[in-house]
XYZ file of C-alpha atoms in Angstrom:
481
model
C 322.001 -107.114 116.295
C 322.972 -103.645 115.114
C 323.152 -102.395 118.710
C 325.803 -104.938 119.674
C 328.694 -102.728 118.693
C 327.199 -99.320 118.079
C 324.704 -96.788 119.391
C 321.216 -96.797 117.846
C 319.082 -93.678 118.210
C 315.371 -93.979 117.382
C 313.200 -90.874 117.040
C 309.611 -91.667 117.794
C 306.411 -90.415 119.399
C 305.511 -93.901 120.575
C 306.442 -93.860 124.257
C 305.142 -97.398 124.872
C 307.639 -98.926 122.460
C 310.377 -96.641 123.771
C 309.845 -97.914 127.324
C 309.880 -101.493 126.049
C 313.024 -101.490 123.893
C 315.127 -98.442 124.865
C 317.829 -98.181 127.540
C 317.634 -94.387 127.667
C 314.842 -91.975 126.767
C 315.440 -88.284 126.039
C 312.256 -86.225 125.676
C 312.261 -83.104 123.527
C 309.596 -80.483 123.005
C 309.964 -77.656 120.455
C 313.702 -78.210 120.236
C 314.381 -78.267 123.985
C 315.294 -81.250 126.164
C 312.639 -81.545 128.860
C 313.547 -84.974 130.268
C 316.444 -87.487 130.193
C 315.704 -90.912 131.675
C 317.958 -93.968 131.971
C 315.755 -97.001 132.445
C 316.974 -98.930 135.541
C 314.898 -101.943 134.587
C 316.860 -102.407 131.380
C 319.637 -105.015 131.438
C 322.673 -103.811 129.502
C 323.784 -107.404 128.996
C 320.406 -108.481 127.591
C 320.279 -109.118 123.867
C 316.987 -108.594 122.073
C 316.749 -111.151 119.330
C 313.103 -110.779 118.331
C 310.575 -107.997 118.040
C 307.144 -108.808 119.379
C 304.738 -109.556 116.564
C 302.314 -106.834 117.729
C 305.130 -104.271 117.648
C 306.298 -105.078 114.132
C 305.693 -102.149 111.783
C 305.115 -102.388 108.037
C 306.933 -99.317 106.711
C 305.464 -99.623 103.227
C 301.991 -99.778 104.695
C 302.613 -96.559 106.620
C 303.682 -94.705 103.489
C 300.475 -95.660 101.703
C 298.132 -94.839 104.562
C 295.827 -91.838 104.138
C 294.394 -89.849 107.000
C 290.602 -90.327 107.316
C 288.574 -87.302 106.218
C 286.764 -87.048 109.557
C 290.077 -86.745 111.390
C 291.326 -84.171 108.886
C 288.230 -82.026 109.542
C 288.600 -82.449 113.311
C 292.278 -81.477 113.262
C 291.555 -78.482 111.030
C 288.763 -77.189 113.237
C 290.884 -77.641 116.342
C 293.428 -75.210 114.930
C 290.720 -72.563 114.493
C 289.344 -73.096 117.991
C 292.600 -71.729 119.320
C 291.931 -68.467 117.471
C 288.203 -68.110 118.098
C 288.234 -64.308 118.550
C 290.133 -63.700 115.313
C 287.929 -66.298 113.595
C 284.736 -64.474 114.590
C 286.160 -61.130 113.503
C 287.371 -62.501 110.142
C 284.040 -64.207 109.453
C 282.055 -61.120 110.471
C 283.955 -58.781 108.178
C 283.857 -61.348 105.374
C 280.136 -62.125 105.350
C 279.167 -58.502 105.942
C 281.329 -57.274 103.073
C 280.247 -60.052 100.717
C 276.596 -59.388 101.613
C 276.881 -55.677 100.804
C 278.816 -56.415 97.601
C 276.253 -58.999 96.437
C 273.413 -56.551 97.115
C 275.128 -53.949 94.968
C 275.820 -56.402 92.164
C 272.224 -57.633 92.295
C 270.927 -54.083 91.929
C 273.295 -53.353 89.052
C 272.281 -56.576 87.300
C 268.645 -55.384 87.315
C 267.182 -56.222 83.920
C 264.421 -53.863 82.849
C 263.438 -56.104 79.938
C 262.863 -59.116 82.201
C 260.864 -57.044 84.669
C 258.700 -55.572 81.915
C 258.046 -58.923 80.218
C 257.384 -60.767 83.475
C 255.122 -57.985 84.737
C 253.163 -57.952 81.461
C 252.869 -61.734 81.362
C 251.731 -61.886 84.973
C 248.878 -59.564 84.019
C 248.098 -61.582 80.893
C 249.417 -58.855 78.603
C 251.020 -60.881 75.817
C 252.002 -57.979 73.551
C 253.672 -54.580 73.921
C 253.424 -51.358 71.947
C 256.683 -50.395 70.250
C 257.734 -46.980 71.558
C 257.363 -44.834 68.455
C 259.792 -41.934 68.181
C 257.980 -38.607 67.961
C 259.631 -37.823 64.621
C 257.951 -40.836 62.989
C 254.291 -40.031 62.303
C 253.489 -43.258 60.472
C 255.310 -46.446 59.606
C 255.884 -47.147 55.927
C 255.092 -50.501 54.395
C 258.828 -51.155 54.148
C 259.134 -50.397 57.900
C 256.492 -52.999 58.658
C 258.301 -55.548 56.482
C 261.535 -54.830 58.352
C 259.748 -55.149 61.703
C 258.400 -58.535 60.625
C 261.915 -59.613 59.771
C 263.440 -58.388 63.035
C 260.649 -59.560 65.351
C 260.298 -62.916 63.585
C 256.833 -62.183 62.149
C 255.435 -61.723 65.648
C 254.002 -58.232 65.224
C 250.591 -56.604 64.903
C 250.068 -53.412 62.936
C 247.295 -50.953 63.730
C 245.994 -47.830 62.100
C 243.397 -45.349 63.309
C 241.081 -45.627 60.328
C 239.109 -42.414 60.015
C 236.297 -43.790 57.895
C 233.452 -41.646 56.573
C 230.924 -42.277 59.357
C 233.386 -41.679 62.195
C 231.634 -38.387 62.915
C 228.440 -40.288 63.619
C 230.268 -42.507 66.109
C 231.748 -39.507 67.859
C 228.336 -37.890 68.201
C 227.277 -40.958 70.171
C 230.433 -40.649 72.294
C 231.763 -43.904 70.941
C 235.350 -44.161 69.781
C 235.591 -45.768 66.316
C 237.338 -49.131 66.229
C 240.951 -49.472 65.133
C 241.912 -51.479 62.070
C 244.377 -54.267 62.853
C 246.266 -56.759 60.725
C 248.326 -59.759 61.790
C 248.963 -63.354 60.806
C 246.888 -66.257 62.053
C 249.854 -67.613 64.043
C 250.364 -64.242 65.719
C 246.666 -64.010 66.574
C 246.741 -67.437 68.194
C 249.987 -66.635 70.041
C 248.290 -63.631 71.653
C 246.461 -65.985 73.966
C 243.107 -64.277 73.454
C 239.906 -66.042 74.421
C 238.099 -66.237 71.121
C 235.404 -68.167 69.285
C 235.088 -68.771 65.576
C 237.849 -68.801 62.988
C 240.530 -66.314 62.064
C 239.517 -64.345 58.908
C 240.494 -66.205 55.744
C 238.582 -64.217 53.117
C 238.719 -60.466 52.556
C 235.055 -60.075 53.533
C 235.582 -61.740 56.934
C 236.509 -59.929 60.103
C 237.539 -60.742 63.688
C 236.025 -58.319 66.161
C 236.803 -57.615 69.808
C 233.993 -57.823 72.330
C 234.269 -54.103 73.074
C 233.980 -53.190 69.386
C 231.071 -55.611 69.068
C 229.203 -53.888 71.905
C 229.879 -50.519 70.253
C 228.204 -51.738 67.063
C 225.299 -52.932 69.197
C 225.012 -49.510 70.834
C 224.813 -47.883 67.397
C 222.052 -50.267 66.420
C 223.985 -52.002 63.652
C 223.725 -55.322 65.496
C 220.731 -56.433 67.580
C 221.822 -56.499 71.199
C 221.183 -59.584 73.297
C 221.352 -59.339 77.102
C 222.842 -62.823 77.548
C 226.516 -63.681 77.234
C 226.117 -66.063 74.308
C 228.681 -64.679 71.891
C 228.158 -67.415 69.323
C 224.892 -65.812 68.202
C 226.907 -62.939 66.695
C 229.088 -65.156 64.539
C 228.407 -64.869 60.815
C 226.514 -61.649 61.478
C 227.017 -58.837 58.959
C 228.348 -55.424 59.928
C 228.940 -52.314 57.844
C 232.202 -50.527 58.254
C 233.324 -47.685 56.021
C 230.542 -48.507 53.541
C 231.845 -52.054 53.320
C 230.071 -55.140 54.576
C 231.906 -57.768 56.589
C 230.990 -61.104 58.085
C 231.992 -61.712 61.706
C 234.103 -64.865 61.587
C 235.585 -64.558 65.089
C 234.963 -62.723 68.353
C 237.837 -62.251 70.779
C 238.421 -60.844 74.234
C 241.561 -58.733 74.195
C 243.707 -58.227 77.236
C 244.205 -54.502 77.574
C 244.940 -51.936 80.263
C 243.470 -48.570 81.101
C 245.266 -45.864 83.016
C 244.951 -42.172 83.729
C 247.527 -39.802 82.324
C 247.111 -36.117 83.101
C 243.467 -36.752 83.988
C 242.757 -38.396 80.626
C 241.941 -42.045 80.311
C 243.990 -44.007 77.799
C 243.787 -47.605 76.701
C 246.688 -49.725 75.609
C 245.927 -52.713 73.498
C 243.512 -54.109 70.972
C 240.302 -53.908 72.953
C 238.397 -51.800 70.400
C 239.670 -53.431 67.241
C 238.739 -55.114 63.980
C 241.185 -57.662 62.597
C 241.269 -57.875 58.796
C 243.230 -59.886 56.285
C 246.389 -58.144 55.102
C 244.905 -57.638 51.620
C 241.741 -56.009 52.962
C 243.730 -53.896 55.411
C 245.838 -52.496 52.598
C 242.802 -52.005 50.336
C 240.904 -49.952 52.934
C 244.030 -48.006 53.781
C 244.625 -47.184 50.122
C 241.031 -46.124 49.612
C 241.128 -43.874 52.667
C 244.329 -42.094 51.643
C 243.571 -41.645 47.952
C 242.215 -38.112 48.400
C 244.821 -37.400 51.037
C 247.586 -38.405 48.646
C 246.317 -36.085 45.923
C 246.439 -33.037 48.177
C 249.657 -33.844 50.062
C 251.620 -35.934 47.622
C 252.194 -38.585 50.292
C 251.478 -42.107 49.126
C 249.345 -44.383 51.259
C 252.253 -46.815 51.480
C 254.098 -44.142 53.473
C 251.205 -44.066 55.944
C 250.890 -47.813 56.323
C 250.565 -48.147 60.120
C 250.276 -45.840 63.094
C 251.360 -48.430 65.675
C 253.310 -51.666 65.855
C 252.652 -54.148 68.639
C 255.231 -56.829 69.441
C 254.474 -60.214 70.969
C 256.292 -60.917 74.225
C 256.848 -64.649 73.558
C 260.242 -64.085 71.927
C 263.775 -63.562 73.177
C 265.853 -60.370 73.233
C 262.991 -57.942 72.719
C 265.105 -54.931 73.681
C 267.959 -55.919 71.388
C 265.505 -56.362 68.521
C 263.856 -53.025 69.330
C 267.210 -51.239 69.278
C 268.019 -52.882 65.972
C 264.703 -51.634 64.589
C 265.479 -48.113 65.856
C 268.817 -48.232 64.051
C 266.935 -49.087 60.888
C 264.328 -46.323 61.345
C 266.670 -43.580 62.497
C 270.360 -44.391 61.906
C 272.743 -42.732 64.382
C 269.803 -41.266 66.331
C 269.525 -41.491 70.094
C 267.229 -44.283 71.140
C 264.320 -43.649 73.514
C 264.902 -44.517 77.151
C 262.240 -47.225 76.972
C 261.833 -49.478 73.977
C 258.146 -50.160 74.574
C 255.366 -47.794 75.548
C 253.419 -49.426 78.373
C 251.399 -48.521 81.422
C 254.357 -49.685 83.525
C 256.572 -46.920 82.225
C 256.199 -44.561 85.251
C 257.071 -47.441 87.566
C 260.014 -48.527 85.424
C 261.365 -44.972 85.405
C 261.089 -44.785 89.195
C 262.781 -48.173 89.622
C 265.579 -47.160 87.259
C 266.136 -44.005 89.289
C 266.165 -46.112 92.449
C 268.740 -48.477 90.939
C 270.873 -45.592 89.682
C 270.873 -43.978 93.126
C 271.487 -47.041 95.269
C 272.951 -49.737 93.013
C 276.220 -47.960 92.318
C 276.511 -46.863 95.941
C 276.130 -50.428 97.217
C 278.572 -51.760 94.615
C 281.317 -49.235 95.391
C 280.865 -49.592 99.132
C 280.672 -53.378 98.831
C 283.824 -53.485 96.663
C 285.808 -51.499 99.236
C 284.547 -53.671 102.074
C 285.171 -56.827 100.049
C 288.821 -55.998 99.410
C 289.326 -55.193 103.095
C 287.546 -58.387 104.140
C 289.601 -60.582 101.818
C 292.808 -59.017 103.151
C 291.590 -59.668 106.684
C 290.634 -63.249 105.823
C 293.960 -64.054 104.149
C 295.861 -62.491 107.055
C 293.828 -64.600 109.469
C 294.536 -67.811 107.551
C 298.250 -67.006 107.355
C 298.338 -66.208 111.083
C 296.625 -69.463 112.041
C 298.957 -71.575 109.927
C 302.014 -69.683 111.180
C 300.954 -70.320 114.741
C 300.422 -74.003 113.911
C 303.704 -74.583 112.063
C 305.057 -76.690 114.931
C 301.890 -78.777 114.830
C 302.394 -79.214 111.093
C 305.929 -80.539 111.676
C 304.660 -82.932 114.321
C 301.971 -84.208 111.965
C 304.570 -84.833 109.288
C 306.881 -86.561 111.758
C 303.989 -88.828 112.710
C 303.909 -90.042 109.115
C 301.140 -87.796 107.773
C 302.114 -86.824 104.242
C 302.120 -83.286 102.865
C 298.891 -83.803 100.958
C 297.007 -84.712 104.134
C 298.485 -81.729 105.961
C 297.387 -79.441 103.145
C 293.962 -81.089 103.187
C 293.535 -80.531 106.926
C 293.956 -76.778 106.665
C 292.220 -76.423 103.295
C 289.118 -78.109 104.708
C 289.051 -75.829 107.718
C 289.590 -72.657 105.667
C 286.950 -73.604 103.077
C 284.470 -74.297 105.875
C 285.087 -70.772 107.127
C 284.528 -69.463 103.603
C 281.340 -71.484 103.091
C 279.828 -70.404 106.414
C 280.691 -66.766 105.649
C 279.127 -67.109 102.195
C 275.918 -68.649 103.559
C 275.503 -65.827 106.078
C 276.225 -63.273 103.323
C 273.622 -64.923 101.090
C 271.025 -64.694 103.848
C 271.860 -61.003 104.251
C 271.512 -60.502 100.495
C 268.138 -62.262 100.388
C 266.824 -60.231 103.326
C 267.944 -56.931 101.777
C 266.617 -58.081 98.399
C 263.200 -58.816 99.859
C 263.193 -55.450 101.620
C 263.936 -53.657 98.333
C 261.262 -55.643 96.514
C 258.696 -55.046 99.234
C 259.301 -51.314 98.988
C 259.189 -51.242 95.179
C 256.104 -53.452 94.874
C 254.274 -51.428 97.497
C 255.384 -48.083 96.078
C 254.737 -48.779 92.391
C 251.905 -51.335 92.639
C 253.753 -54.057 90.770
C 252.619 -57.653 90.516
C 256.116 -59.182 90.647
C 259.388 -58.596 92.453
C 261.485 -56.380 90.148
C 264.868 -57.233 91.708
C 265.657 -60.909 91.313
C 268.245 -62.767 93.381
C 271.162 -63.508 91.064
C 272.238 -67.130 91.386
C 275.011 -66.479 88.881
C 276.571 -63.752 91.043
C 276.166 -65.902 94.155
C 277.807 -68.889 92.454
C 280.722 -66.814 91.179
C 281.197 -65.291 94.642
C 281.287 -68.751 96.262
C 283.787 -70.095 93.724
C 285.986 -67.012 94.079
C 285.884 -67.160 97.876
C 286.816 -70.855 97.966
C 289.664 -70.346 95.516
C 291.057 -67.451 97.561
C 290.920 -69.389 100.844
C 292.470 -72.554 99.380
C 295.236 -70.716 97.516
C 296.031 -68.609 100.586
C 296.156 -71.731 102.741
C 298.486 -73.637 100.399
C 300.796 -70.661 99.853
C 301.006 -70.065 103.608
C 301.941 -73.682 104.328
C 304.610 -73.778 101.611
C 306.005 -70.346 102.493
C 306.338 -71.103 106.197
C 307.843 -74.509 105.432
C 310.489 -73.004 103.127
C 311.230 -69.978 105.306
C 311.833 -72.176 108.353
C 314.347 -74.250 106.477
């Protein structure tokens, strides 16, 4: 009806409907007329009164229609297929740079405390010796109280008790046992294999198997060739002219190592565990004469060593806090705990210092260059496809779907690059760990893959690709206008 007295121009990509209803078809491509056809089969005098039911279009329905996700992905990938060489180059530089950067960040995030605790726990070593500063000869009673407060009552104190018959032990080439004091909860948390009960009375004692055998060698306890430890329970022993009843026998986890051709033992293998009252009583009795000649009270010589249980959080932070208490404003030791792993930890730290920073700096430079390359690639692809974008919009695809098409394709590129970079990081990580474990005879991998760093890298990469994609589409759309 409208076409009776005026010209109607319809812009469409539907050539079937154009051939059916139009009298003249002008074809345009990228702004140029490529064909102009007057349909000879069309009768100028014919009046079209009805539109075929199959050709009727619901405009409102078109506006509400969303492009299926599968088609969005297909359209997005098609745009990258046209730039396959640049795609490969952008992905190669991206995953290589991210891989190097992640390796560097993983090395820098190396946590000595976690390595030490995990290594000790893997060997069944549930306690560590606090690294005593050389200027502190003995811990005072107040120091021990502070250590209990800081380490949540999970400490063991030890003193080398030079009792009167120590000379006799030394003549038999037997090292006298150490005197140890701890709470019942701490003793049970140590995870020792033990029989009997923890000492409750001052005349009761818990003895390690090694110390028990030493008493047997001296003849104080009849030796039995079998492994029945229960026969020694409730047996009396004499120590420093005092008699004790064996209430418990335990097997301590300890380590031996050679240092400058001398064999040292870390741990409580040759130990006697007393109640805190008896520990202090023996200590006081031992230092009475010493105090008279030196003027140093026994309370100032309360413990020679402090062991800390590993089943607590933030051991290094607590150790540093204890150092601040012992020696305010003094430089802390390099290692908070004195262990047999120390040579290995020093070597690993040197390795990290030498290579971690190098990988991080190199990775950072590569990463910046790769991100610039990736953003330039995304911008170039979208710029090249700006005519396609206009066609999609003219076909009724809304701006959101257009943005989604290219965002999906760019994020897929980012995800694939990230996955390849992660594989590179894992391979390099395993190579580092293999070298360190083999070189320093460790039981665990010291350099752990950081899921936090990987997750942050993935989030950052996706944000960069999506933001670059959206900005490129909007910029090209505005600049063209």
